[in-house]
Every structure is written in C-alpha cells, then in structure tokens.
Amino acid sequence: MNGGPAAGGGHAVVRPRSAVAALVAAAALGLATGRFVLPPPPGATSPPAARSGAAVGGESQGASALVTPGVSGPTPAPSASGSASPTGATGPVTTANLLEPAAFGPDVGIGQIHVTDRYGDGVYANAACSGEKTLTQTLGGPGAHFRGLMTSPRTNPDDPTLAADRVDQVAREVAAETVSPSRAQNFAERLLLEEVPCQEEPPGHWVYGRTTTLQLAPDVTASWMGTYQGSLNTNGTAPEGKEPCGGIAVLRSGNHYGVLEVDACLGTAAMDRVVRAALSQL
C-alpha cells in the first residue's frame, strides 16, 4: 500500500513502491466472477456496533510452515496445551475483531501507538506492484472496517487510518465478512494472488519473500510474506537467510477475511507473532 521498506528495525518505516500494472485475473482461481461479489454491508452505510472489549488473541499453537506459491498450506497441528482448535468466526466483523497495539510489544512501544478506525470502502493494503485498488474495484462492493496503528496522532486528511507522515505508520488492517466461510476463502485466495507477483521484481526493487502459511484450524488460516529492501534484492527474488522488514498478510477466519500490512520493520519471529494475534482476533 505505502511502498518499500527503509533501513532500520523496531520502528515504523515507509516502503516506497513503483506502481506496476499487474492485476491478477480472478479467472486464475478457476472461479465464477459472481463468487467474488461482496454482499451489501449489514444495515445501511453505518458500521455495525462493536462488541464489548475483546482482548487480542494470544499465540495459538497451530502449524506453521514455509511454502512457495502454488503449494497448499500445512495441516493444522494439535494444540500444545491439548485445548481444542480455534473456531472460525461467524456473524459481522466489528472493531473488536481488529488488531490491538498490544500485539506489537515489545518491538514497538504500546503506549506510542495511536489507533484510528473507519468503515466503508477505499484503497486497502494490496501491493503497488499489482496496481492499488479499492475493495469495490477488487471484490465488487464496499463495507469493510479499516484500522490504522500509528506512532503519531497526525493522520492523513483523506484517510484517518493513514499517518500524515508515513514513517509513523506501524500497520494497517482491513477486515470484512461474507455470507459463508467458502466465500471468505475465495476472497482470501484472490487477495493473496494479488501479492504473489511482488515475490519477483527486478534487482534493486523491494520484493516480498516466500509465503508463510499459518493454520490454526481448517477455516482459520493466514498467509504472510515479508518485505525486503531493494538493496537486498540482487537476483530478482528475496534473499535466503535474511530477515524481512515488515510485510503483508491475508487472513481468514470462518466467514471473516482481512488484509494486514505491517510497516514497522519486524523480523520473521515478530511478524509471525503479530499475524497470529491478528488471526486469533479476527
């Protein structure tokens, strides 16, 4: 959404991106176009009322594996504590389903993070390399929750979920619901396919790393890719053995789906922890 990473760690950074038109066709999924049309948001245009304060989900003990594009995700592993696997979400998304600042501690000071929310349509966290779009342009309709997490109270006048100074952006999440878990899976697959072209870029351009898939239950899954600076891209792909600087994740829980872009310069372990927290919350 905002460009490639800058050097540094443990603080929010901006990732300058050059826009490249590389829209991945919905036909790549082998699905009918009608399956990607969002239902109208519940009620009119106002957001659903938030449920009473749900805490950020902990690090659920599910399977985690690195996979390359086109390879199916891992089979969920049993919980280390012996507890049952998480259950996929039902009903509408509310602000209670969105990621909280606590997920970023200790990498980013929790007290430094400001949260702003809005409801509706707009450009979400899809990659500039595939052409930035709004939800209406991609999935056929508006009606999603947007949350910005920033280290400054100053926001973009056109979108309060974006920091006025992009170096202050920690993360941004967009989440919505569909009529069924299968529809949410279709949406998540389409959104992930939009990011795959960014795993191969000319040397010197920022690039996404390989896909990491987390599966906490059959219908509670996430796929994320780390971001690597152009200086680390010497052969057209992300370097092996190097730590990312933030990244992007596509989330799905039951009939909920979402996209989380992390601008803070987090490495692999921190990204995995944040994505797990967002997935558990969704």
mmCIF file of N, CA, C and O in Angstrom, residues 86-176:
data_model
loop_
_atom_site.group_PDB
_atom_site.id
_atom_site.type_symbol
_atom_site.label_atom_id
_atom_site.label_comp_id
_atom_site.label_asym_id
_atom_site.label_seq_id
_atom_site.Cartn_x
_atom_site.Cartn_y
_atom_site.Cartn_z
ATOM 1 N N PRO A 86 -9.071 -23.360 17.476
ATOM 2 C CA PRO A 86 -9.981 -22.211 17.401
ATOM 3 C C PRO A 86 -11.132 -22.488 16.446
ATOM 4 O O PRO A 86 -11.008 -23.299 15.531
ATOM 5 N N THR A 87 -12.236 -21.832 16.675
ATOM 6 C CA THR A 87 -13.406 -21.964 15.819
ATOM 7 C C THR A 87 -13.490 -20.765 14.897
ATOM 8 O O THR A 87 -13.273 -19.635 15.316
ATOM 9 N N GLY A 88 -13.809 -21.018 13.617
ATOM 10 C CA GLY A 88 -13.931 -19.932 12.665
ATOM 11 C C GLY A 88 -15.022 -18.953 13.060
ATOM 12 O O GLY A 88 -16.036 -19.328 13.653
ATOM 13 N N ALA A 89 -14.806 -17.682 12.738
ATOM 14 C CA ALA A 89 -15.737 -16.620 13.117
ATOM 15 C C ALA A 89 -17.053 -16.739 12.360
ATOM 16 O O ALA A 89 -17.125 -17.285 11.258
ATOM 17 N N THR A 90 -18.109 -16.210 12.978
ATOM 18 C CA THR A 90 -19.420 -16.104 12.334
ATOM 19 C C THR A 90 -19.950 -14.700 12.582
ATOM 20 O O THR A 90 -19.463 -13.988 13.446
ATOM 21 N N GLY A 91 -20.960 -14.316 11.818
ATOM 22 C CA GLY A 91 -21.566 -13.014 12.036
ATOM 23 C C GLY A 91 -20.742 -11.881 11.454
ATOM 24 O O GLY A 91 -19.734 -12.096 10.777
ATOM 25 N N PRO A 92 -21.136 -10.642 11.729
ATOM 26 C CA PRO A 92 -20.453 -9.485 11.153
ATOM 27 C C PRO A 92 -19.125 -9.187 11.843
ATOM 28 O O PRO A 92 -18.928 -9.499 13.018
ATOM 29 N N VAL A 93 -18.216 -8.581 11.088
ATOM 30 C CA VAL A 93 -16.970 -8.059 11.661
ATOM 31 C C VAL A 93 -17.282 -6.769 12.404
ATOM 32 O O VAL A 93 -18.076 -5.940 11.944
ATOM 33 N N THR A 94 -16.676 -6.585 13.566
ATOM 34 C CA THR A 94 -16.770 -5.325 14.297
ATOM 35 C C THR A 94 -15.366 -4.883 14.665
ATOM 36 O O THR A 94 -14.381 -5.594 14.417
ATOM 37 N N THR A 95 -15.240 -3.718 15.277
ATOM 38 C CA THR A 95 -13.917 -3.232 15.677
ATOM 39 C C THR A 95 -13.263 -4.160 16.698
ATOM 40 O O THR A 95 -12.038 -4.152 16.851
ATOM 41 N N ALA A 96 -14.061 -4.973 17.395
ATOM 42 C CA ALA A 96 -13.494 -5.931 18.343
ATOM 43 C C ALA A 96 -12.693 -7.021 17.648
ATOM 44 O O ALA A 96 -11.918 -7.726 18.287
ATOM 45 N N ASN A 97 -12.866 -7.180 16.324
ATOM 46 C CA ASN A 97 -12.133 -8.193 15.576
ATOM 47 C C ASN A 97 -10.814 -7.685 15.015
ATOM 48 O O ASN A 97 -10.083 -8.445 14.364
ATOM 49 N N LEU A 98 -10.495 -6.413 15.253
ATOM 50 C CA LEU A 98 -9.301 -5.818 14.663
ATOM 51 C C LEU A 98 -8.113 -5.863 15.619
ATOM 52 O O LEU A 98 -8.261 -5.900 16.842
ATOM 53 N N LEU A 99 -6.924 -5.831 15.043
ATOM 54 C CA LEU A 99 -5.687 -5.959 15.796
ATOM 55 C C LEU A 99 -5.486 -4.799 16.761
ATOM 56 O O LEU A 99 -5.733 -3.644 16.422
ATOM 57 N N GLU A 100 -5.006 -5.113 17.973
ATOM 58 C CA GLU A 100 -4.762 -4.114 19.007
ATOM 59 C C GLU A 100 -3.271 -3.796 19.117
ATOM 60 O O GLU A 100 -2.421 -4.614 18.744
ATOM 61 N N PRO A 101 -2.905 -2.635 19.670
ATOM 62 C CA PRO A 101 -1.491 -2.254 19.813
ATOM 63 C C PRO A 101 -0.662 -3.261 20.593
ATOM 64 O O PRO A 101 0.536 -3.420 20.331
ATOM 65 N N ALA A 102 -1.269 -3.957 21.550
ATOM 66 C CA ALA A 102 -0.509 -4.883 22.391
ATOM 67 C C ALA A 102 0.213 -5.946 21.571
ATOM 68 O O ALA A 102 1.232 -6.488 22.019
ATOM 69 N N ALA A 103 -0.286 -6.249 20.380
ATOM 70 C CA ALA A 103 0.338 -7.276 19.551
ATOM 71 C C ALA A 103 1.747 -6.893 19.123
ATOM 72 O O ALA A 103 2.548 -7.766 18.763
ATOM 73 N N PHE A 104 2.080 -5.605 19.162
ATOM 74 C CA PHE A 104 3.379 -5.148 18.665
ATOM 75 C C PHE A 104 4.437 -5.019 19.758
ATOM 76 O O PHE A 104 5.588 -4.723 19.460
ATOM 77 N N GLY A 105 4.058 -5.219 21.014
ATOM 78 C CA GLY A 105 5.053 -5.176 22.061
ATOM 79 C C GLY A 105 5.865 -6.472 22.082
ATOM 80 O O GLY A 105 5.344 -7.546 21.777
ATOM 81 N N PRO A 106 7.174 -6.412 22.392
ATOM 82 C CA PRO A 106 7.938 -5.221 22.791
ATOM 83 C C PRO A 106 8.624 -4.511 21.636
ATOM 84 O O PRO A 106 9.437 -3.615 21.851
ATOM 85 N N ASP A 107 8.340 -4.903 20.384
ATOM 86 C CA ASP A 107 9.059 -4.330 19.246
ATOM 87 C C ASP A 107 8.733 -2.856 19.030
ATOM 88 O O ASP A 107 9.580 -2.078 18.598
ATOM 89 N N VAL A 108 7.492 -2.477 19.292
ATOM 90 C CA VAL A 108 7.063 -1.082 19.208
ATOM 91 C C VAL A 108 6.402 -0.744 20.536
ATOM 92 O O VAL A 108 5.566 -1.509 21.024
ATOM 93 N N GLY A 109 6.769 0.387 21.143
ATOM 94 C CA GLY A 109 6.183 0.761 22.419
ATOM 95 C C GLY A 109 4.678 0.892 22.324
ATOM 96 O O GLY A 109 4.164 1.716 21.549
ATOM 97 N N ILE A 110 3.953 0.071 23.098
ATOM 98 C CA ILE A 110 2.493 0.050 23.017
ATOM 99 C C ILE A 110 1.912 1.428 23.324
ATOM 100 O O ILE A 110 0.955 1.874 22.691
ATOM 101 N N GLY A 111 2.500 2.131 24.297
ATOM 102 C CA GLY A 111 1.999 3.448 24.653
ATOM 103 C C GLY A 111 2.195 4.484 23.565
ATOM 104 O O GLY A 111 1.593 5.559 23.609
ATOM 105 N N GLN A 112 3.042 4.181 22.582
ATOM 106 C CA GLN A 112 3.292 5.115 21.484
ATOM 107 C C GLN A 112 2.309 4.948 20.340
ATOM 108 O O GLN A 112 2.263 5.789 19.434
ATOM 109 N N ILE A 113 1.530 3.868 20.344
ATOM 110 C CA ILE A 113 0.683 3.563 19.191
ATOM 111 C C ILE A 113 -0.701 4.183 19.351
ATOM 112 O O ILE A 113 -1.390 3.971 20.345
ATOM 113 N N HIS A 114 -1.103 4.952 18.352
ATOM 114 C CA HIS A 114 -2.442 5.542 18.284
ATOM 115 C C HIS A 114 -3.270 4.727 17.290
ATOM 116 O O HIS A 114 -2.764 4.297 16.254
ATOM 117 N N VAL A 115 -4.547 4.523 17.610
ATOM 118 C CA VAL A 115 -5.432 3.720 16.777
ATOM 119 C C VAL A 115 -6.548 4.592 16.219
ATOM 120 O O VAL A 115 -7.177 5.356 16.957
ATOM 121 N N THR A 116 -6.771 4.505 14.921
ATOM 122 C CA THR A 116 -7.904 5.193 14.297
ATOM 123 C C THR A 116 -8.653 4.188 13.420
ATOM 124 O O THR A 116 -8.041 3.333 12.776
ATOM 125 N N ASP A 117 -9.975 4.300 13.415
ATOM 126 C CA ASP A 117 -10.823 3.374 12.669
ATOM 127 C C ASP A 117 -11.742 4.140 11.723
ATOM 128 O O ASP A 117 -12.086 5.295 11.977
ATOM 129 N N ARG A 118 -12.157 3.466 10.679
ATOM 130 C CA ARG A 118 -13.225 3.968 9.818
ATOM 131 C C ARG A 118 -13.912 2.776 9.180
ATOM 132 O O ARG A 118 -13.390 1.666 9.200
ATOM 133 N N TYR A 119 -15.093 3.032 8.588
ATOM 134 C CA TYR A 119 -15.876 1.979 7.962
ATOM 135 C C TYR A 119 -16.279 2.429 6.574
ATOM 136 O O TYR A 119 -16.681 3.582 6.368
ATOM 137 N N GLY A 120 -16.165 1.536 5.585
ATOM 138 C CA GLY A 120 -16.569 1.883 4.231
ATOM 139 C C GLY A 120 -15.673 1.236 3.206
ATOM 140 O O GLY A 120 -15.232 0.101 3.361
ATOM 141 N N ASP A 121 -15.369 1.986 2.153
ATOM 142 C CA ASP A 121 -14.544 1.487 1.069
ATOM 143 C C ASP A 121 -13.242 2.281 1.039
ATOM 144 O O ASP A 121 -13.034 3.200 1.828
ATOM 145 N N GLY A 122 -12.378 1.934 0.110
ATOM 146 C CA GLY A 122 -11.130 2.659 -0.040
ATOM 147 C C GLY A 122 -9.999 1.739 -0.444
ATOM 148 O O GLY A 122 -10.152 0.518 -0.496
ATOM 149 N N VAL A 123 -8.846 2.341 -0.726
ATOM 150 C CA VAL A 123 -7.667 1.568 -1.102
ATOM 151 C C VAL A 123 -7.188 0.787 0.110
ATOM 152 O O VAL A 123 -6.997 1.334 1.186
ATOM 153 N N TYR A 124 -7.057 -0.516 -0.046
ATOM 154 C CA TYR A 124 -6.612 -1.357 1.062
ATOM 155 C C TYR A 124 -5.136 -1.689 0.861
ATOM 156 O O TYR A 124 -4.456 -1.088 0.028
ATOM 157 N N ALA A 125 -4.633 -2.632 1.622
ATOM 158 C CA ALA A 125 -3.192 -2.887 1.640
ATOM 159 C C ALA A 125 -2.729 -3.838 0.547
ATOM 160 O O ALA A 125 -1.891 -4.694 0.778
ATOM 161 N N ASN A 126 -3.269 -3.707 -0.650
ATOM 162 C CA ASN A 126 -2.721 -4.510 -1.734
ATOM 163 C C ASN A 126 -1.456 -3.845 -2.264
ATOM 164 O O ASN A 126 -1.221 -2.664 -2.046
ATOM 165 N N ALA A 127 -0.632 -4.615 -2.925
ATOM 166 C CA ALA A 127 0.697 -4.128 -3.279
ATOM 167 C C ALA A 127 0.676 -3.214 -4.493
ATOM 168 O O ALA A 127 -0.042 -3.434 -5.457
ATOM 169 N N ALA A 128 1.523 -2.179 -4.429
ATOM 170 C CA ALA A 128 1.621 -1.250 -5.551
ATOM 171 C C ALA A 128 2.088 -1.962 -6.813
ATOM 172 O O ALA A 128 1.762 -1.554 -7.919
ATOM 173 N N CYS A 129 2.853 -3.043 -6.670
ATOM 174 C CA CYS A 129 3.365 -3.726 -7.854
ATOM 175 C C CYS A 129 2.253 -4.385 -8.652
ATOM 176 O O CYS A 129 2.437 -4.713 -9.817
ATOM 177 N N SER A 130 1.070 -4.579 -8.040
ATOM 178 C CA SER A 130 -0.042 -5.164 -8.782
ATOM 179 C C SER A 130 -1.137 -4.142 -9.052
ATOM 180 O O SER A 130 -2.198 -4.491 -9.542
ATOM 181 N N GLY A 131 -0.872 -2.884 -8.746
ATOM 182 C CA GLY A 131 -1.846 -1.831 -9.002
ATOM 183 C C GLY A 131 -2.800 -1.661 -7.850
ATOM 184 O O GLY A 131 -3.627 -2.528 -7.594
ATOM 185 N N GLU A 132 -2.698 -0.561 -7.109
ATOM 186 C CA GLU A 132 -3.549 -0.374 -5.936
ATOM 187 C C GLU A 132 -5.004 -0.165 -6.351
ATOM 188 O O GLU A 132 -5.304 0.533 -7.299
ATOM 189 N N LYS A 133 -5.902 -0.797 -5.591
ATOM 190 C CA LYS A 133 -7.315 -0.769 -5.906
ATOM 191 C C LYS A 133 -8.127 -0.603 -4.632
ATOM 192 O O LYS A 133 -7.613 -0.748 -3.533
ATOM 193 N N THR A 134 -9.400 -0.315 -4.808
ATOM 194 C CA THR A 134 -10.320 -0.284 -3.676
ATOM 195 C C THR A 134 -11.037 -1.632 -3.590
ATOM 196 O O THR A 134 -10.979 -2.452 -4.507
ATOM 197 N N LEU A 135 -11.737 -1.855 -2.477
ATOM 198 C CA LEU A 135 -12.491 -3.097 -2.343
ATOM 199 C C LEU A 135 -13.555 -3.220 -3.422
ATOM 200 O O LEU A 135 -13.801 -4.301 -3.957
ATOM 201 N N THR A 136 -14.218 -2.120 -3.750
ATOM 202 C CA THR A 136 -15.236 -2.170 -4.800
ATOM 203 C C THR A 136 -14.631 -2.630 -6.113
ATOM 204 O O THR A 136 -15.201 -3.459 -6.833
ATOM 205 N N GLN A 137 -13.442 -2.118 -6.444
ATOM 206 C CA GLN A 137 -12.796 -2.491 -7.702
ATOM 207 C C GLN A 137 -12.341 -3.941 -7.715
ATOM 208 O O GLN A 137 -12.305 -4.589 -8.756
ATOM 209 N N THR A 138 -12.030 -4.481 -6.543
ATOM 210 C CA THR A 138 -11.476 -5.831 -6.470
ATOM 211 C C THR A 138 -12.523 -6.894 -6.206
ATOM 212 O O THR A 138 -12.560 -7.923 -6.874
ATOM 213 N N LEU A 139 -13.379 -6.649 -5.220
ATOM 214 C CA LEU A 139 -14.312 -7.681 -4.791
ATOM 215 C C LEU A 139 -15.772 -7.346 -5.079
ATOM 216 O O LEU A 139 -16.656 -8.114 -4.733
ATOM 217 N N GLY A 140 -16.042 -6.209 -5.648
ATOM 218 C CA GLY A 140 -17.395 -5.935 -6.094
ATOM 219 C C GLY A 140 -18.257 -5.120 -5.167
ATOM 220 O O GLY A 140 -19.418 -4.885 -5.460
ATOM 221 N N GLY A 141 -17.745 -4.655 -4.020
ATOM 222 C CA GLY A 141 -18.582 -3.852 -3.139
ATOM 223 C C GLY A 141 -17.838 -3.371 -1.915
ATOM 224 O O GLY A 141 -16.828 -3.948 -1.533
ATOM 225 N N PRO A 142 -18.315 -2.294 -1.296
ATOM 226 C CA PRO A 142 -17.673 -1.747 -0.101
ATOM 227 C C PRO A 142 -18.213 -2.390 1.166
ATOM 228 O O PRO A 142 -18.969 -3.362 1.116
ATOM 229 N N GLY A 143 -17.854 -1.858 2.296
ATOM 230 C CA GLY A 143 -18.404 -2.329 3.549
ATOM 231 C C GLY A 143 -17.397 -3.054 4.408
ATOM 232 O O GLY A 143 -17.640 -4.186 4.824
ATOM 233 N N ALA A 144 -16.238 -2.437 4.677
ATOM 234 C CA ALA A 144 -15.204 -3.073 5.484
ATOM 235 C C ALA A 144 -14.746 -2.131 6.586
ATOM 236 O O ALA A 144 -14.901 -0.915 6.501
ATOM 237 N N HIS A 145 -14.167 -2.722 7.630
ATOM 238 C CA HIS A 145 -13.560 -1.945 8.703
ATOM 239 C C HIS A 145 -12.084 -1.716 8.384
ATOM 240 O O HIS A 145 -11.364 -2.660 8.045
ATOM 241 N N PHE A 146 -11.647 -0.482 8.496
ATOM 242 C CA PHE A 146 -10.247 -0.121 8.315
ATOM 243 C C PHE A 146 -9.701 0.339 9.664
ATOM 244 O O PHE A 146 -10.356 1.117 10.371
ATOM 245 N N ARG A 147 -8.513 -0.119 10.014
ATOM 246 C CA ARG A 147 -7.856 0.333 11.247
ATOM 247 C C ARG A 147 -6.412 0.719 10.943
ATOM 248 O O ARG A 147 -5.667 -0.050 10.333
ATOM 249 N N GLY A 148 -6.021 1.915 11.406
ATOM 250 C CA GLY A 148 -4.643 2.347 11.308
ATOM 251 C C GLY A 148 -3.997 2.356 12.678
ATOM 252 O O GLY A 148 -4.617 2.794 13.655
ATOM 253 N N LEU A 149 -2.775 1.868 12.775
ATOM 254 C CA LEU A 149 -1.996 1.917 14.004
ATOM 255 C C LEU A 149 -0.750 2.733 13.713
ATOM 256 O O LEU A 149 0.040 2.377 12.823
ATOM 257 N N MET A 150 -0.585 3.847 14.427
ATOM 258 C CA MET A 150 0.451 4.830 14.113
ATOM 259 C C MET A 150 1.157 5.301 15.370
ATOM 260 O O MET A 150 0.602 5.215 16.468
ATOM 261 N N THR A 151 2.363 5.822 15.213
ATOM 262 C CA THR A 151 3.097 6.365 16.349
ATOM 263 C C THR A 151 2.917 7.870 16.468
ATOM 264 O O THR A 151 3.635 8.524 17.219
ATOM 265 N N SER A 152 1.968 8.429 15.754
ATOM 266 C CA SER A 152 1.666 9.853 15.827
ATOM 267 C C SER A 152 0.159 10.036 15.714
ATOM 268 O O SER A 152 -0.508 9.290 14.985
ATOM 269 N N PRO A 153 -0.405 11.027 16.403
ATOM 270 C CA PRO A 153 -1.844 11.287 16.263
ATOM 271 C C PRO A 153 -2.190 12.028 14.975
ATOM 272 O O PRO A 153 -3.367 12.186 14.660
ATOM 273 N N ARG A 154 -1.202 12.471 14.239
ATOM 274 C CA ARG A 154 -1.439 13.200 12.995
ATOM 275 C C ARG A 154 -1.770 12.214 11.878
ATOM 276 O O ARG A 154 -0.976 11.336 11.561
ATOM 277 N N THR A 155 -2.957 12.360 11.285
ATOM 278 C CA THR A 155 -3.403 11.430 10.257
ATOM 279 C C THR A 155 -3.574 12.127 8.912
ATOM 280 O O THR A 155 -3.668 13.357 8.828
ATOM 281 N N ASN A 156 -3.635 11.321 7.876
ATOM 282 C CA ASN A 156 -3.849 11.819 6.527
ATOM 283 C C ASN A 156 -5.254 12.419 6.439
ATOM 284 O O ASN A 156 -6.227 11.770 6.835
ATOM 285 N N PRO A 157 -5.406 13.644 5.927
ATOM 286 C CA PRO A 157 -6.737 14.246 5.865
ATOM 287 C C PRO A 157 -7.721 13.485 4.987
ATOM 288 O O PRO A 157 -8.935 13.601 5.166
ATOM 289 N N ASP A 158 -7.223 12.678 4.067
ATOM 290 C CA ASP A 158 -8.097 11.913 3.188
ATOM 291 C C ASP A 158 -8.475 10.549 3.753
ATOM 292 O O ASP A 158 -9.434 9.924 3.296
ATOM 293 N N ASP A 159 -7.714 10.073 4.743
ATOM 294 C CA ASP A 159 -7.978 8.760 5.326
ATOM 295 C C ASP A 159 -7.357 8.718 6.716
ATOM 296 O O ASP A 159 -6.137 8.654 6.845
ATOM 297 N N PRO A 160 -8.170 8.728 7.769
ATOM 298 C CA PRO A 160 -7.626 8.764 9.125
ATOM 299 C C PRO A 160 -6.904 7.489 9.551
ATOM 300 O O PRO A 160 -6.288 7.465 10.613
ATOM 301 N N THR A 161 -6.972 6.429 8.745
ATOM 302 C CA THR A 161 -6.231 5.215 9.099
ATOM 303 C C THR A 161 -4.820 5.224 8.530
ATOM 304 O O THR A 161 -4.079 4.250 8.696
ATOM 305 N N LEU A 162 -4.442 6.314 7.872
ATOM 306 C CA LEU A 162 -3.087 6.502 7.362
ATOM 307 C C LEU A 162 -2.425 7.648 8.111
ATOM 308 O O LEU A 162 -3.059 8.680 8.363
ATOM 309 N N ALA A 163 -1.155 7.495 8.457
ATOM 310 C CA ALA A 163 -0.423 8.549 9.152
ATOM 311 C C ALA A 163 -0.120 9.691 8.191
ATOM 312 O O ALA A 163 0.120 9.478 6.999
ATOM 313 N N ALA A 164 -0.140 10.909 8.709
ATOM 314 C CA ALA A 164 0.197 12.067 7.888
ATOM 315 C C ALA A 164 1.629 11.954 7.375
ATOM 316 O O ALA A 164 1.923 12.272 6.220
ATOM 317 N N ASP A 165 2.519 11.493 8.234
ATOM 318 C CA ASP A 165 3.901 11.215 7.854
ATOM 319 C C ASP A 165 4.052 9.702 7.852
ATOM 320 O O ASP A 165 3.960 9.055 8.896
ATOM 321 N N ARG A 166 4.277 9.130 6.711
ATOM 322 C CA ARG A 166 4.201 7.678 6.586
ATOM 323 C C ARG A 166 5.238 6.927 7.412
ATOM 324 O O ARG A 166 5.107 5.745 7.658
ATOM 325 N N VAL A 167 6.293 7.597 7.856
ATOM 326 C CA VAL A 167 7.239 6.881 8.707
ATOM 327 C C VAL A 167 6.615 6.560 10.051
ATOM 328 O O VAL A 167 7.130 5.733 10.775
ATOM 329 N N ASP A 168 5.468 7.184 10.365
ATOM 330 C CA ASP A 168 4.772 6.927 11.625
ATOM 331 C C ASP A 168 3.794 5.760 11.544
ATOM 332 O O ASP A 168 3.202 5.390 12.550
ATOM 333 N N GLN A 169 3.616 5.185 10.364
ATOM 334 C CA GLN A 169 2.673 4.078 10.218
ATOM 335 C C GLN A 169 3.278 2.795 10.769
ATOM 336 O O GLN A 169 4.357 2.369 10.349
ATOM 337 N N VAL A 170 2.597 2.176 11.710
ATOM 338 C CA VAL A 170 3.016 0.882 12.256
ATOM 339 C C VAL A 170 2.373 -0.256 11.460
ATOM 340 O O VAL A 170 3.037 -1.199 11.041
ATOM 341 N N ALA A 171 1.075 -0.153 11.237
ATOM 342 C CA ALA A 171 0.361 -1.187 10.494
ATOM 343 C C ALA A 171 -0.999 -0.646 10.080
ATOM 344 O O ALA A 171 -1.470 0.378 10.594
ATOM 345 N N ARG A 172 -1.640 -1.349 9.161
ATOM 346 C CA ARG A 172 -2.999 -1.006 8.729
ATOM 347 C C ARG A 172 -3.716 -2.299 8.380
ATOM 348 O O ARG A 172 -3.154 -3.162 7.696
ATOM 349 N N GLU A 173 -4.936 -2.434 8.867
ATOM 350 C CA GLU A 173 -5.710 -3.652 8.643
ATOM 351 C C GLU A 173 -7.063 -3.292 8.036
ATOM 352 O O GLU A 173 -7.662 -2.272 8.389
ATOM 353 N N VAL A 174 -7.526 -4.147 7.140
ATOM 354 C CA VAL A 174 -8.885 -4.040 6.620
ATOM 355 C C VAL A 174 -9.532 -5.404 6.776
ATOM 356 O O VAL A 174 -8.904 -6.431 6.495
ATOM 357 N N ALA A 175 -10.759 -5.439 7.284
ATOM 358 C CA ALA A 175 -11.434 -6.710 7.519
ATOM 359 C C ALA A 175 -12.919 -6.577 7.232
ATOM 360 O O ALA A 175 -13.523 -5.530 7.461
ATOM 361 N N ALA A 176 -13.496 -7.653 6.727
ATOM 362 C CA ALA A 176 -14.927 -7.663 6.398
ATOM 363 C C ALA A 176 -15.431 -9.092 6.509
ATOM 364 O O ALA A 176 -14.661 -10.035 6.703
#
